[in-house]
Short mmCIF file of C-alpha atoms in Angstrom, two decimals:
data_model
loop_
_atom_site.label_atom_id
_atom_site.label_comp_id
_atom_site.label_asym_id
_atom_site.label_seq_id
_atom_site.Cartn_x
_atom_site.Cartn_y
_atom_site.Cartn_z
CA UNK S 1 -2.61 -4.79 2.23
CA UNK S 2 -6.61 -10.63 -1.90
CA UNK S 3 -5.76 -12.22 -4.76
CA UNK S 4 -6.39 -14.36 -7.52
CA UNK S 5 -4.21 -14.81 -10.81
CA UNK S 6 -1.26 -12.25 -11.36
CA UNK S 7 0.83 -11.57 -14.18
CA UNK S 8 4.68 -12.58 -13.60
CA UNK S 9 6.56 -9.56 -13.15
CA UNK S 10 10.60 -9.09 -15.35
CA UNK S 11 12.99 -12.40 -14.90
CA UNK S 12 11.01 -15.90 -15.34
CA UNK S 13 11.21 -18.37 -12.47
CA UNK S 14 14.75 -20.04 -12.75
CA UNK S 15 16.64 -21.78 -10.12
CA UNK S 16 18.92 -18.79 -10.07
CA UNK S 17 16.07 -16.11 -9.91
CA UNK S 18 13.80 -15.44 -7.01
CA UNK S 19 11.48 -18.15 -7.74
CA UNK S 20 7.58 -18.24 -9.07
CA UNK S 21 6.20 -16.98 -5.89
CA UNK S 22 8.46 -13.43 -5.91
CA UNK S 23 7.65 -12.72 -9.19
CA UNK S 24 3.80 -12.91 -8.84
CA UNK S 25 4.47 -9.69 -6.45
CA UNK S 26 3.24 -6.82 -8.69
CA UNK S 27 5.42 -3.82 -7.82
CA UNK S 28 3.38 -0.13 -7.95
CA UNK S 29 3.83 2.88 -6.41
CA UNK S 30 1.42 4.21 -3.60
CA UNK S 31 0.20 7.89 -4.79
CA UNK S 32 0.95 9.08 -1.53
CA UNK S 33 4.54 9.40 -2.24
CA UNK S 34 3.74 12.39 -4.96
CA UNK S 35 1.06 14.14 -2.61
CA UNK S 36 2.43 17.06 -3.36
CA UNK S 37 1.14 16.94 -6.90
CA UNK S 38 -2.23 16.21 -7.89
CA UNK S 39 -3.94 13.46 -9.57
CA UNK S 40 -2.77 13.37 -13.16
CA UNK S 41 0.55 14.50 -12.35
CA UNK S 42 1.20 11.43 -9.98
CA UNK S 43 0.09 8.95 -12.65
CA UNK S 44 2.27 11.08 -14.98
CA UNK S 45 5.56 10.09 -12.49
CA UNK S 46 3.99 6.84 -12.19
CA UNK S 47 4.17 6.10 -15.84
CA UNK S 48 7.33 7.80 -16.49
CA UNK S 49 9.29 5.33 -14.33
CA UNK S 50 7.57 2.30 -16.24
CA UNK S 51 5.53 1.35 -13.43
CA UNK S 52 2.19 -0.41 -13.61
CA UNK S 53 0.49 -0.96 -10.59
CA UNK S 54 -0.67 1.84 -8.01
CA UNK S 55 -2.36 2.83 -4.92
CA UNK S 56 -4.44 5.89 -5.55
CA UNK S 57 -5.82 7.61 -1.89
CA UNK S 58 -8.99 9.25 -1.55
CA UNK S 59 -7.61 12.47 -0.44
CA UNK S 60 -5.12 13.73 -3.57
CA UNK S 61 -6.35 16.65 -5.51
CA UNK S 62 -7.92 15.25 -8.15
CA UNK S 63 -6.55 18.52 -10.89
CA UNK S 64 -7.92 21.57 -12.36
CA UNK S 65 -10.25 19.80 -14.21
CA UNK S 66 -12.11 19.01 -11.36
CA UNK S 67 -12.11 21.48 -9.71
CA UNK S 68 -8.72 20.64 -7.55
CA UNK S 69 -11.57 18.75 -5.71
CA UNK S 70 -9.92 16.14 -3.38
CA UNK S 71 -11.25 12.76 -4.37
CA UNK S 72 -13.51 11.99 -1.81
CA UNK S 73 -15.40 14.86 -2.68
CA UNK S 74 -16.15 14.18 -6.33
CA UNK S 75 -19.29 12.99 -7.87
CA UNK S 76 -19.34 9.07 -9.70
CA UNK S 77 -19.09 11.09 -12.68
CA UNK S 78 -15.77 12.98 -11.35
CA UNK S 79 -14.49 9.06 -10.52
CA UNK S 80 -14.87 8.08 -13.64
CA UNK S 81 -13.13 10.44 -15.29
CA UNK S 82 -10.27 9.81 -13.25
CA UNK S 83 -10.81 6.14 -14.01
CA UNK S 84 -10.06 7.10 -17.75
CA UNK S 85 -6.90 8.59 -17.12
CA UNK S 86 -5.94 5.80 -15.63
CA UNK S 87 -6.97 3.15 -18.21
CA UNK S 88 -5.39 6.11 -20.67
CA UNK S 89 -1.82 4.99 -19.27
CA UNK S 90 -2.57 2.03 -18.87
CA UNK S 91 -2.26 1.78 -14.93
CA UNK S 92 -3.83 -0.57 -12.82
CA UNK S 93 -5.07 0.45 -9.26
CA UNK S 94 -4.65 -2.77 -7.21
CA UNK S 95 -6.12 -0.99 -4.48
CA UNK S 96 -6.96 2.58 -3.30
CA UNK S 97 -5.85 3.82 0.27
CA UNK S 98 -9.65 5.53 2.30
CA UNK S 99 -10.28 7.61 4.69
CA UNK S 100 -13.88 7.70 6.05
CA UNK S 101 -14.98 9.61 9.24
CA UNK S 102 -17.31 8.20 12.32
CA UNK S 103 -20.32 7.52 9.62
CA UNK S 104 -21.19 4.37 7.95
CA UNK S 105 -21.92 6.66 5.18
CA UNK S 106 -18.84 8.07 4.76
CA UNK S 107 -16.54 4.29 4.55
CA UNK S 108 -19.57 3.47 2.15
CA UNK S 109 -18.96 6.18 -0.42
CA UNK S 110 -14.92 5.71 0.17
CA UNK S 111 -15.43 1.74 -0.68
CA UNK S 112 -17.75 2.99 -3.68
CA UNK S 113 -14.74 4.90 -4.97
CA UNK S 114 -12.56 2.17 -4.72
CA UNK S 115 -15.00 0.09 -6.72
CA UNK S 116 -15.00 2.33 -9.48
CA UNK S 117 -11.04 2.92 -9.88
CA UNK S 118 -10.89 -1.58 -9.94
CA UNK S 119 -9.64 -1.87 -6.44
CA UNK S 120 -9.35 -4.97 -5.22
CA UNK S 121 -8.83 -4.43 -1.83
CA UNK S 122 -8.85 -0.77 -0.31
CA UNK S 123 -5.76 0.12 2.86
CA UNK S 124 -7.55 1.98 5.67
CA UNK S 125 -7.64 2.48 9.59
CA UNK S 126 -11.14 1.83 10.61
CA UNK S 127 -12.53 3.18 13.98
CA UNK S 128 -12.72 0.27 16.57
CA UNK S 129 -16.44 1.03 16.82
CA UNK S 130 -17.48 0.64 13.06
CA UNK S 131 -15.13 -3.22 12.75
CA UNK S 132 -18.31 -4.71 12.06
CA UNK S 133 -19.94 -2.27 9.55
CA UNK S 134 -17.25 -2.22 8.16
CA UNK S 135 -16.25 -5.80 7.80
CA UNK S 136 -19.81 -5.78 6.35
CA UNK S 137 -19.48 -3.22 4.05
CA UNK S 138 -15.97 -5.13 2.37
CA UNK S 139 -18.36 -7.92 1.88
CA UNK S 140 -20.75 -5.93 0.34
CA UNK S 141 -18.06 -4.51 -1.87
CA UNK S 142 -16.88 -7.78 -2.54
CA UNK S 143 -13.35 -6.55 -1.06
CA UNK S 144 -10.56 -6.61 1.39
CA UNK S 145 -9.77 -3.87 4.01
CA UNK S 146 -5.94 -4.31 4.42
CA UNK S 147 -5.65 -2.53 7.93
CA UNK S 148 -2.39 -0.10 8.21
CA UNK S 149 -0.03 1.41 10.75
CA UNK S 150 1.44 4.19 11.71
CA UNK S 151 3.04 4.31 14.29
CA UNK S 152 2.90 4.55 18.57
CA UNK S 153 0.58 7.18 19.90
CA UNK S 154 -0.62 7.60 16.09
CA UNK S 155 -2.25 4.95 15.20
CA UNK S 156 -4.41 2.42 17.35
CA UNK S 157 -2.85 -0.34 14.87
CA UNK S 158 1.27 0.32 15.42
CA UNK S 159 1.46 -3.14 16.97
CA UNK S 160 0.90 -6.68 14.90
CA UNK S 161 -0.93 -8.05 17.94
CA UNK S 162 -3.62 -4.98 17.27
CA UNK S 163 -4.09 -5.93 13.78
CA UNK S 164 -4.48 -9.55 14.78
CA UNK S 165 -7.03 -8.50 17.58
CA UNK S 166 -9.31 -6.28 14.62
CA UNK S 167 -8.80 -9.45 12.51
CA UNK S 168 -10.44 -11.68 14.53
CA UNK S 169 -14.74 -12.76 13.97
CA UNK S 170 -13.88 -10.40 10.48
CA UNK S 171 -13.65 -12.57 7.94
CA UNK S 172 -12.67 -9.62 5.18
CA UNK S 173 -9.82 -7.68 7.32
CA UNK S 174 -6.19 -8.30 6.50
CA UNK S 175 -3.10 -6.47 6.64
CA UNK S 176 -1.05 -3.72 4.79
CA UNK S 177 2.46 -3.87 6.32
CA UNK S 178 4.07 -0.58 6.21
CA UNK S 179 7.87 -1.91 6.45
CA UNK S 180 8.48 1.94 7.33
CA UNK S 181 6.10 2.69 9.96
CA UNK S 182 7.50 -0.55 12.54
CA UNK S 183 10.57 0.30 13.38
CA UNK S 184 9.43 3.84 14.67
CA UNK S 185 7.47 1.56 17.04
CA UNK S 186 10.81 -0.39 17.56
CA UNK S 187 9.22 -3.08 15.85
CA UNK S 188 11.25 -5.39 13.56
CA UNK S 189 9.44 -5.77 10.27
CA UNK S 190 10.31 -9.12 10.11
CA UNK S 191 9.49 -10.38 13.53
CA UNK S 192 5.90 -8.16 12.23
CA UNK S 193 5.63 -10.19 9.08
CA UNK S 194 5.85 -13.29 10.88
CA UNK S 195 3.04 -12.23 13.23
CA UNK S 196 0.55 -12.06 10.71
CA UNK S 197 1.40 -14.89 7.99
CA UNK S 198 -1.26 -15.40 6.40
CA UNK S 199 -3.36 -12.17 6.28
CA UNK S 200 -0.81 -9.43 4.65
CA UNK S 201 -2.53 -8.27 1.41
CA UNK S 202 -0.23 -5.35 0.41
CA UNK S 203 3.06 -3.96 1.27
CA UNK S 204 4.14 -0.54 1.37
CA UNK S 205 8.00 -0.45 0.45
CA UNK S 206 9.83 2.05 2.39
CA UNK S 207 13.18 2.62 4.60
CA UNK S 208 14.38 4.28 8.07
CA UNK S 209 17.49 5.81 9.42
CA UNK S 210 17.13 4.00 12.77
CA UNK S 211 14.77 2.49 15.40
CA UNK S 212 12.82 3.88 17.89
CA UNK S 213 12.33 7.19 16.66
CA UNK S 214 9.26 8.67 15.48
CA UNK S 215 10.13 11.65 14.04
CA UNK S 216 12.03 10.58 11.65
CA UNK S 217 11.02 10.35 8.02
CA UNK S 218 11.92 7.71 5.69
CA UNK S 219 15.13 7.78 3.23
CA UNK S 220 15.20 5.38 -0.04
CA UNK S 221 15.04 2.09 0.36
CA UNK S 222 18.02 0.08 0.36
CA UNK S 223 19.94 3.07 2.70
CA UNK S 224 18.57 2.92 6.17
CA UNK S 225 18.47 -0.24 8.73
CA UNK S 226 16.19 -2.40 7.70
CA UNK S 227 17.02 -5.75 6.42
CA UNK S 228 15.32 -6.18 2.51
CA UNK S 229 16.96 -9.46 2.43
CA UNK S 230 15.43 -11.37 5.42
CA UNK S 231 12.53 -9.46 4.50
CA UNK S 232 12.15 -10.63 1.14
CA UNK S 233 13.13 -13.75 2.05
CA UNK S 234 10.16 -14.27 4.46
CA UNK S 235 7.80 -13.18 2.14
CA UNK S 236 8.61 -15.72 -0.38
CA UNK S 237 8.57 -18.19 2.86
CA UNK S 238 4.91 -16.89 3.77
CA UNK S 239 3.88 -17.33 -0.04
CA UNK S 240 2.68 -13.99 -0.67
CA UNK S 241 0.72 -13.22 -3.59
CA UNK S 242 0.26 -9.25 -3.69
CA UNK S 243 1.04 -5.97 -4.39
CA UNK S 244 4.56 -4.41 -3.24
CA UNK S 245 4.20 -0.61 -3.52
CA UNK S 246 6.89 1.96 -2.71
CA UNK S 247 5.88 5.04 -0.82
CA UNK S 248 7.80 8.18 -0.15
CA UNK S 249 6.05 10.18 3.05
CA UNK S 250 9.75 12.37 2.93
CA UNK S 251 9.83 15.29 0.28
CA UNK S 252 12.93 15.27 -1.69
CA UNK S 253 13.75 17.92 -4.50
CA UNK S 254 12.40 18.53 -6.69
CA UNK S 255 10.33 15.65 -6.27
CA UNK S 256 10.36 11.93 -5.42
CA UNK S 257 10.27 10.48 -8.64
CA UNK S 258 14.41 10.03 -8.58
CA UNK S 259 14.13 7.94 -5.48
CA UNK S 260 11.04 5.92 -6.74
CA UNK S 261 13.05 4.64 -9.48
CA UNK S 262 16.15 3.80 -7.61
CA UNK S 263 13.68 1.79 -5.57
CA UNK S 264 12.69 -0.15 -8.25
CA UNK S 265 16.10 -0.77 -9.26
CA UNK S 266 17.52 -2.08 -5.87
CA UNK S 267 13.71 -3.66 -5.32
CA UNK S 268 14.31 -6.03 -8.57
CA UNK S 269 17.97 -6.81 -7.70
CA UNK S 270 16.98 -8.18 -4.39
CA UNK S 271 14.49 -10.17 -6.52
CA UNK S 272 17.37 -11.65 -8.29
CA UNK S 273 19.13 -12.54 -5.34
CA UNK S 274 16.27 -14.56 -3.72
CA UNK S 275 17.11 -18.00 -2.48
#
């Protein structure tokens, strides 16, 4: 991190392509990876590699004509103008990434803005105190709360196993599986993956330089250590139906657009390549 019907994405199911099941992934872009710019000028990058789906987060700028307001400040009115420019490119935001703080309050008005953009599901890190308020809220919403990592001594959720535990009695928490954020842990994303079959409602698509080291940022996909292969090979095997989004948290110059669409290059000929 859901899903009903998706859209087939590039090659048709063939016995020599990657099968029905890999191309119901919908590939997108996670906004983070242009946080440098704001709002308009992410969906601008977005559009400009020919990608479709994205994962908008509640803290981007939202541009000058709001104010440079961050999102989670802005009024309904201020959502729903960015709303239009994302129907105006004809973008789709599968889900939206929020931050609230220790208030009920503050998830509510995060969920509210995921609402409005046509989330389906929205990627956070709830507090271990508010599971049930917000498990209750999702329902409310009508959504999923995909719960991501980061990684040891960052986040509470670096390991599957504490996922699995914020899973359990809450019927609308699932999983976002940052393929990046693992290995710092000196987790295998695969042996993750496997760990929570059957609750991983997005992906964010990124690489690593090596295990075991959390400083490191990520490089583009396809260069580091992890294995894309086995990876997308278990994904097919788990019969997931869901958003894959690239996301950049390194900066390169003059900005990570380059990378984004070498990403979706390499991304589709693993796709081809799928047993």
């Amino acid at each position: 991190m859901i899903l009903v019907a998706f859209a087939a994405f590039g090659q048709g199911s063939s016995t020599s392509g990657p099968g029905p099941v890999a191309n119901e992934w919908k590939f997108g872009v996670a906004l983070w990876t242009f946080h440098t710019v704001n709002f308009p000028e992410a969906l601008a990058k977005v559009d400009s590699a020919g990608i479709t789906y994205i994962e908008p987060n509640t803290f981007q700028k939202a541009g000058p004509a709001l104010n440079d307001s961050s999102m989670n400040q802005l009024s309904i009115g201020g959502i729903a103008k960015l709303r239009q420019l994302i129907d105006q490119r004809r973008l789709q935001a599968e889900s939206v990434y929020i931050v609230g703080d220790k208030t009920v309050s503050s998830w509510q008005k995060q969920f509210q803005i995921a609402k409005q953009l046509g989330a389906k599901f929205v990627t956070a890190e709830p507090p271990l105190n508010l599971w049930d308020q917000i498990d209750s809220l999702a329902g409310l919403y009508r959504m999923k709360v995909a719960i991501h990592e980061h990684w040891k001594g960052v986040s509470h959720y670096w390991h599957p196993d504490s996922v699995l535990a914020a899973l359990k009695n809450h019927p609308n928490f699932g999983a976002c599986a940052d393929l990046g954020h693992w290995p710092k842990s000196g987790i295998n994303p695969v042996d993750a993956l496997k760990k929570l079959q059957g609750h991983i409602l997005g992906v964010h698509l990124k690489d690593i330089a090596a295990y075991n080291d959390p400083g490191l940022k990520d490089v583009p996909v396809g260069t580091g250590v992890l294995d894309f292969p086995a990876i997308f090979q278990e994904l097919k095997r788990q019969h997931f139906r869901g958003p894959i989004y690239v996301e950049r948290d390194a900066e390169d110059k003059p900005s990570n657009l380059p990378s984004v669409r070498q990403t979706k290059n390499y991304y589709y000929d693993q796709l081809k390549r799928l047993k």
